[in-house]
XYZ file of C-alpha atoms in Angstrom:
105
model
C 0.467 -0.169 0.308
C 1.013 3.879 -0.386
C 2.520 5.199 2.909
C 1.702 8.908 4.726
C 2.382 7.730 7.981
C 2.501 4.465 8.241
C 1.042 0.854 6.893
C 2.384 -3.235 7.752
C 0.644 -6.484 6.921
C 0.643 -9.382 9.653
C 0.835 -13.188 9.333
C -1.257 -13.921 12.618
C -0.910 -17.429 14.643
C 3.029 -18.887 14.048
C 2.848 -21.269 16.479
C 6.828 -20.500 16.497
C 8.624 -23.638 17.900
C 12.409 -23.490 19.802
C 15.468 -23.004 18.512
C 14.195 -23.626 14.715
C 15.123 -22.316 11.596
C 12.782 -20.948 9.369
C 12.584 -18.726 6.399
C 11.157 -16.320 5.117
C 11.143 -14.773 1.825
C 8.462 -12.706 -0.267
C 8.981 -9.832 -3.378
C 8.724 -6.697 -2.052
C 8.814 -3.300 -4.392
C 9.278 -0.544 -2.133
C 10.755 3.195 -2.265
C 13.014 3.128 0.868
C 12.961 0.785 3.068
C 10.637 -0.976 5.451
C 10.655 -3.402 8.452
C 9.858 -7.194 9.149
C 8.580 -7.428 12.819
C 8.532 -10.734 14.170
C 6.758 -10.903 17.121
C 7.635 -14.208 20.027
C 10.033 -15.515 18.300
C 13.075 -14.729 21.077
C 10.114 -15.992 23.668
C 6.878 -14.090 25.450
C 6.379 -11.356 24.900
C 9.783 -10.323 22.184
C 10.196 -9.146 19.138
C 13.230 -9.139 16.191
C 13.372 -6.133 13.654
C 14.639 -6.861 10.541
C 15.286 -4.519 7.986
C 13.653 -4.335 4.548
C 16.028 -3.220 1.613
C 15.316 0.105 -0.367
C 14.136 -2.096 -3.693
C 14.025 1.575 -4.960
C 10.270 0.706 -7.216
C 11.677 -2.481 -8.240
C 10.471 -6.144 -7.819
C 13.193 -7.680 -5.698
C 13.569 -10.820 -3.892
C 14.133 -10.175 -0.029
C 15.353 -13.733 1.794
C 15.923 -13.545 5.210
C 16.561 -16.566 7.596
C 16.338 -17.158 11.034
C 16.665 -18.854 14.397
C 14.065 -18.520 16.440
C 15.287 -18.587 20.813
C 13.695 -21.157 23.914
C 10.662 -20.927 25.039
C 8.953 -19.534 21.591
C 5.179 -19.503 21.203
C 3.001 -18.325 18.979
C 3.089 -14.439 17.956
C 3.016 -12.903 13.574
C 5.231 -11.278 11.540
C 4.311 -8.290 9.808
C 5.584 -6.511 7.467
C 5.806 -2.947 7.565
C 6.776 0.064 7.045
C 6.628 2.484 10.261
C 9.317 1.970 12.833
C 11.825 4.417 11.216
C 11.287 2.829 7.871
C 11.843 5.334 4.859
C 9.439 4.177 2.454
C 6.269 5.921 1.591
C 5.553 3.319 -1.013
C 5.875 -0.566 -0.304
C 4.592 -3.116 -1.840
C 4.801 -6.880 -1.420
C 3.922 -10.305 -2.658
C 3.732 -14.368 -2.762
C 5.189 -14.134 1.022
C 6.344 -17.315 2.371
C 7.357 -18.302 5.987
C 8.238 -21.597 6.210
C 10.912 -24.051 8.993
C 14.046 -25.292 7.217
C 13.904 -29.500 8.473
C 17.536 -29.915 10.664
C 18.600 -33.461 11.850
C 16.774 -34.502 13.889
C 13.495 -33.064 13.017
């Protein structure tokens, strides 16, 4: 959407697992930097902010992995152009969040 101040889109109720690798991949089209905020990935009441770089108005792939902490619970992942972002316009397409299998799971 178009940012006049801030805006966001979220994936709610993600049941994060302790010490697990997740891949987050999407296409973005921005006029400045944006943020992805991951809630609950380091335990209840926590959040982690990841900067999404400026794509200068072109569609670009954003591909990021995280490793969750201990005692994680359900949380969410939010794509936003607030929290110090510089984008006035930000689009997101084909947003995927999935667990990366490791040995033993």
